[in-house]
Amino acid sequence: MPTDNYRAIELLSRTPYGRVSASRRALPFTTVTRHLILDGRLMLRLHRGYDYHQALDGSVVAYEADNVNSGEHDTWSVQFTGTARVVEPTPAERELFGRTPLLADGVPFDPVFLRIEPEFVTLHYLTDVPVFRYAHSA
């Protein structure tokens, strides 16, 4: 595995959530999801009620996570691109994800899991990023 891939995996392990993107009926969509890196593969947990897992299963997807809102002076973004498959994690893998959210859009969170075999890993790194402050109107 190239050095950049190891760095990307190390950075991804610093944040628990990211966004998975794909297309559904030729229209793009993105959703927030919890992730883990297990044996060089990405495992995702998302809400079954969104029904996105059906569009993601067997599709090429992009998964992105970053530290953009961390307030750090250096900002990074990692993107994994590969084929996603619905999987049933082991009890130990489920435990690594931690507690599930209570609700998703007002209904009980029902987890479904996907594994992504990364074909491409992209790492972008910005150094000495200026702090952005939101302007509030009076």
PDB file of C-alpha atoms in Angstrom:
ATOM      1  CA  MET A   1       0.000   0.000   0.000  1.00  0.00           C
ATOM      2  CA  PRO A   2       1.506   3.384  -0.980  1.00  0.00           C
ATOM      3  CA  THR A   3       2.582   5.750   1.798  1.00  0.00           C
ATOM      4  CA  ASP A   4      -0.191   8.262   0.983  1.00  0.00           C
ATOM      5  CA  ASN A   5      -2.758   5.496   1.535  1.00  0.00           C
ATOM      6  CA  TYR A   6      -1.369   4.814   5.009  1.00  0.00           C
ATOM      7  CA  ARG A   7      -1.467   8.538   5.797  1.00  0.00           C
ATOM      8  CA  ALA A   8      -5.038   8.785   4.511  1.00  0.00           C
ATOM      9  CA  ILE A   9      -6.113   5.839   6.686  1.00  0.00           C
ATOM     10  CA  GLU A  10      -4.396   7.384   9.715  1.00  0.00           C
ATOM     11  CA  LEU A  11      -6.205  10.700   9.152  1.00  0.00           C
ATOM     12  CA  LEU A  12      -9.537   8.983   8.567  1.00  0.00           C
ATOM     13  CA  SER A  13      -9.186   7.243  11.920  1.00  0.00           C
ATOM     14  CA  ARG A  14      -9.192  10.682  13.611  1.00  0.00           C
ATOM     15  CA  THR A  15     -12.830  11.388  12.795  1.00  0.00           C
ATOM     16  CA  PRO A  16     -15.803   9.036  13.249  1.00  0.00           C
ATOM     17  CA  TYR A  17     -18.121  10.378  10.534  1.00  0.00           C
ATOM     18  CA  GLY A  18     -17.943  11.223   6.859  1.00  0.00           C
ATOM     19  CA  ARG A  19     -20.129  11.265   3.756  1.00  0.00           C
ATOM     20  CA  VAL A  20     -20.807   8.555   1.192  1.00  0.00           C
ATOM     21  CA  SER A  21     -21.871   9.588  -2.309  1.00  0.00           C
ATOM     22  CA  ALA A  22     -23.232   7.637  -5.240  1.00  0.00           C
ATOM     23  CA  SER A  23     -26.045   7.889  -7.744  1.00  0.00           C
ATOM     24  CA  ARG A  24     -29.590   6.622  -7.514  1.00  0.00           C
ATOM     25  CA  ARG A  25     -31.610   6.441 -10.712  1.00  0.00           C
ATOM     26  CA  ALA A  26     -28.870   8.566 -12.337  1.00  0.00           C
ATOM     27  CA  LEU A  27     -29.186  11.295  -9.678  1.00  0.00           C
ATOM     28  CA  PRO A  28     -26.355  11.947  -7.215  1.00  0.00           C
ATOM     29  CA  PHE A  29     -26.900  11.733  -3.460  1.00  0.00           C
ATOM     30  CA  THR A  30     -24.756  12.062  -0.343  1.00  0.00           C
ATOM     31  CA  THR A  31     -25.454  10.949   3.217  1.00  0.00           C
ATOM     32  CA  VAL A  32     -23.633  11.132   6.522  1.00  0.00           C
ATOM     33  CA  THR A  33     -22.355   7.832   7.889  1.00  0.00           C
ATOM     34  CA  ARG A  34     -20.196   6.406  10.654  1.00  0.00           C
ATOM     35  CA  HIS A  35     -17.013   4.663   9.512  1.00  0.00           C
ATOM     36  CA  LEU A  36     -14.253   2.353  10.678  1.00  0.00           C
ATOM     37  CA  ILE A  37     -11.088   1.182   8.978  1.00  0.00           C
ATOM     38  CA  LEU A  38     -10.739  -2.591   9.332  1.00  0.00           C
ATOM     39  CA  ASP A  39      -7.923  -4.463   7.576  1.00  0.00           C
ATOM     40  CA  GLY A  40      -7.404  -1.643   5.080  1.00  0.00           C
ATOM     41  CA  ARG A  41     -11.086  -1.614   4.127  1.00  0.00           C
ATOM     42  CA  LEU A  42     -13.691   0.931   5.039  1.00  0.00           C
ATOM     43  CA  MET A  43     -16.797  -0.240   6.897  1.00  0.00           C
ATOM     44  CA  LEU A  44     -19.802   2.081   7.108  1.00  0.00           C
ATOM     45  CA  ARG A  45     -22.858   2.146   9.346  1.00  0.00           C
ATOM     46  CA  LEU A  46     -25.889   4.050   8.138  1.00  0.00           C
ATOM     47  CA  HIS A  47     -29.626   4.087   8.765  1.00  0.00           C
ATOM     48  CA  ARG A  48     -31.537   1.362   6.903  1.00  0.00           C
ATOM     49  CA  GLY A  49     -34.633   3.576   6.850  1.00  0.00           C
ATOM     50  CA  TYR A  50     -32.981   5.943   4.373  1.00  0.00           C
ATOM     51  CA  ASP A  51     -32.976   3.006   1.931  1.00  0.00           C
ATOM     52  CA  TYR A  52     -29.663   4.239   0.480  1.00  0.00           C
ATOM     53  CA  HIS A  53     -27.970   0.902   1.114  1.00  0.00           C
ATOM     54  CA  GLN A  54     -29.910  -0.633  -1.770  1.00  0.00           C
ATOM     55  CA  ALA A  55     -28.492   1.920  -4.208  1.00  0.00           C
ATOM     56  CA  LEU A  56     -25.006   1.631  -2.689  1.00  0.00           C
ATOM     57  CA  ASP A  57     -24.770  -2.178  -2.675  1.00  0.00           C
ATOM     58  CA  GLY A  58     -22.635  -3.247  -5.640  1.00  0.00           C
ATOM     59  CA  SER A  59     -22.088   0.349  -6.799  1.00  0.00           C
ATOM     60  CA  VAL A  60     -18.931   2.379  -7.083  1.00  0.00           C
ATOM     61  CA  VAL A  61     -19.104   5.014  -4.358  1.00  0.00           C
ATOM     62  CA  ALA A  62     -17.007   7.861  -3.019  1.00  0.00           C
ATOM     63  CA  TYR A  63     -16.520   8.220   0.717  1.00  0.00           C
ATOM     64  CA  GLU A  64     -15.114  11.482   2.093  1.00  0.00           C
ATOM     65  CA  ALA A  65     -14.179  12.613   5.573  1.00  0.00           C
ATOM     66  CA  ASP A  66     -12.276  15.684   6.719  1.00  0.00           C
ATOM     67  CA  ASN A  67     -11.397  17.953   9.612  1.00  0.00           C
ATOM     68  CA  VAL A  68     -12.711  21.123   7.951  1.00  0.00           C
ATOM     69  CA  ASN A  69     -14.621  22.390  10.992  1.00  0.00           C
ATOM     70  CA  SER A  70     -12.018  21.326  13.545  1.00  0.00           C
ATOM     71  CA  GLY A  71     -10.428  24.763  13.947  1.00  0.00           C
ATOM     72  CA  GLU A  72      -6.987  23.276  13.261  1.00  0.00           C
ATOM     73  CA  HIS A  73      -4.473  25.304  11.232  1.00  0.00           C
ATOM     74  CA  ASP A  74      -3.986  22.440   8.788  1.00  0.00           C
ATOM     75  CA  THR A  75      -7.009  21.004   7.004  1.00  0.00           C
ATOM     76  CA  TRP A  76      -7.182  17.614   5.362  1.00  0.00           C
ATOM     77  CA  SER A  77      -9.694  15.718   3.282  1.00  0.00           C
ATOM     78  CA  VAL A  78      -9.582  11.995   2.484  1.00  0.00           C
ATOM     79  CA  GLN A  79     -11.618  10.313  -0.227  1.00  0.00           C
ATOM     80  CA  PHE A  80     -11.941   6.572  -0.791  1.00  0.00           C
ATOM     81  CA  THR A  81     -13.458   5.387  -4.068  1.00  0.00           C
ATOM     82  CA  GLY A  82     -14.455   1.776  -4.537  1.00  0.00           C
ATOM     83  CA  THR A  83     -17.233  -0.767  -4.711  1.00  0.00           C
ATOM     84  CA  ALA A  84     -19.599  -0.967  -1.731  1.00  0.00           C
ATOM     85  CA  ARG A  85     -21.201  -4.185  -0.510  1.00  0.00           C
ATOM     86  CA  VAL A  86     -23.806  -4.700   2.204  1.00  0.00           C
ATOM     87  CA  VAL A  87     -22.232  -6.884   4.908  1.00  0.00           C
ATOM     88  CA  GLU A  88     -23.132  -8.277   8.285  1.00  0.00           C
ATOM     89  CA  PRO A  89     -20.377  -7.327  10.738  1.00  0.00           C
ATOM     90  CA  THR A  90     -19.164  -9.636  13.461  1.00  0.00           C
ATOM     91  CA  PRO A  91     -20.286  -8.824  16.996  1.00  0.00           C
ATOM     92  CA  ALA A  92     -16.773  -7.472  17.691  1.00  0.00           C
ATOM     93  CA  GLU A  93     -16.948  -5.183  14.633  1.00  0.00           C
ATOM     94  CA  ARG A  94     -20.396  -3.926  15.682  1.00  0.00           C
ATOM     95  CA  GLU A  95     -19.014  -3.130  19.108  1.00  0.00           C
ATOM     96  CA  LEU A  96     -16.195  -1.055  17.573  1.00  0.00           C
ATOM     97  CA  PHE A  97     -18.801   1.267  16.052  1.00  0.00           C
ATOM     98  CA  GLY A  98     -20.114   2.133  19.500  1.00  0.00           C
ATOM     99  CA  ARG A  99     -23.638   3.114  20.378  1.00  0.00           C
ATOM    100  CA  THR A 100     -25.999   3.815  17.491  1.00  0.00           C
ATOM    101  CA  PRO A 101     -27.866   7.108  17.277  1.00  0.00           C
ATOM    102  CA  LEU A 102     -31.267   6.965  18.940  1.00  0.00           C
ATOM    103  CA  LEU A 103     -33.257   8.434  16.050  1.00  0.00           C
ATOM    104  CA  ALA A 104     -32.800   9.166  12.357  1.00  0.00           C
ATOM    105  CA  ASP A 105     -35.274  11.749  11.063  1.00  0.00           C
ATOM    106  CA  GLY A 106     -37.529  11.027  14.032  1.00  0.00           C
ATOM    107  CA  VAL A 107     -37.659   7.223  13.703  1.00  0.00           C
ATOM    108  CA  PRO A 108     -35.562   4.611  15.544  1.00  0.00           C
ATOM    109  CA  PHE A 109     -32.106   4.219  13.995  1.00  0.00           C
ATOM    110  CA  ASP A 110     -31.883   0.806  12.286  1.00  0.00           C
ATOM    111  CA  PRO A 111     -28.254   0.114  11.323  1.00  0.00           C
ATOM    112  CA  VAL A 112     -27.132  -1.392   8.049  1.00  0.00           C
ATOM    113  CA  PHE A 113     -23.458  -1.922   7.225  1.00  0.00           C
ATOM    114  CA  LEU A 114     -21.442  -1.595   4.031  1.00  0.00           C
ATOM    115  CA  ARG A 115     -17.836  -2.428   3.238  1.00  0.00           C
ATOM    116  CA  ILE A 116     -15.860  -0.487   0.635  1.00  0.00           C
ATOM    117  CA  GLU A 117     -12.852  -2.031  -1.066  1.00  0.00           C
ATOM    118  CA  PRO A 118     -10.803   1.082  -1.888  1.00  0.00           C
ATOM    119  CA  GLU A 119      -9.612   1.277  -5.477  1.00  0.00           C
ATOM    120  CA  PHE A 120      -8.496   4.904  -5.254  1.00  0.00           C
ATOM    121  CA  VAL A 121      -7.482   6.868  -2.192  1.00  0.00           C
ATOM    122  CA  THR A 122      -7.124  10.633  -2.478  1.00  0.00           C
ATOM    123  CA  LEU A 123      -5.622  12.859   0.193  1.00  0.00           C
ATOM    124  CA  HIS A 124      -5.719  16.651   0.087  1.00  0.00           C
ATOM    125  CA  TYR A 125      -3.900  18.690   2.702  1.00  0.00           C
ATOM    126  CA  LEU A 126      -4.080  22.468   3.178  1.00  0.00           C
ATOM    127  CA  THR A 127      -1.463  24.104   5.395  1.00  0.00           C
ATOM    128  CA  ASP A 128      -1.932  27.252   7.483  1.00  0.00           C
ATOM    129  CA  VAL A 129      -5.619  27.653   6.722  1.00  0.00           C
ATOM    130  CA  PRO A 130      -6.985  31.049   7.805  1.00  0.00           C
ATOM    131  CA  VAL A 131      -9.715  30.946  10.429  1.00  0.00           C
ATOM    132  CA  PHE A 132     -13.096  31.692   8.896  1.00  0.00           C
ATOM    133  CA  ARG A 133     -15.620  33.533  11.017  1.00  0.00           C
ATOM    134  CA  TYR A 134     -19.273  33.694  10.062  1.00  0.00           C
ATOM    135  CA  ALA A 135     -20.720  37.170   9.721  1.00  0.00           C
ATOM    136  CA  HIS A 136     -23.957  37.697  11.598  1.00  0.00           C
ATOM    137  CA  SER A 137     -26.360  40.410  10.578  1.00  0.00           C
ATOM    138  CA  ALA A 138     -27.748  42.602  13.341  1.00  0.00           C
TER     139      ALA A 138
END
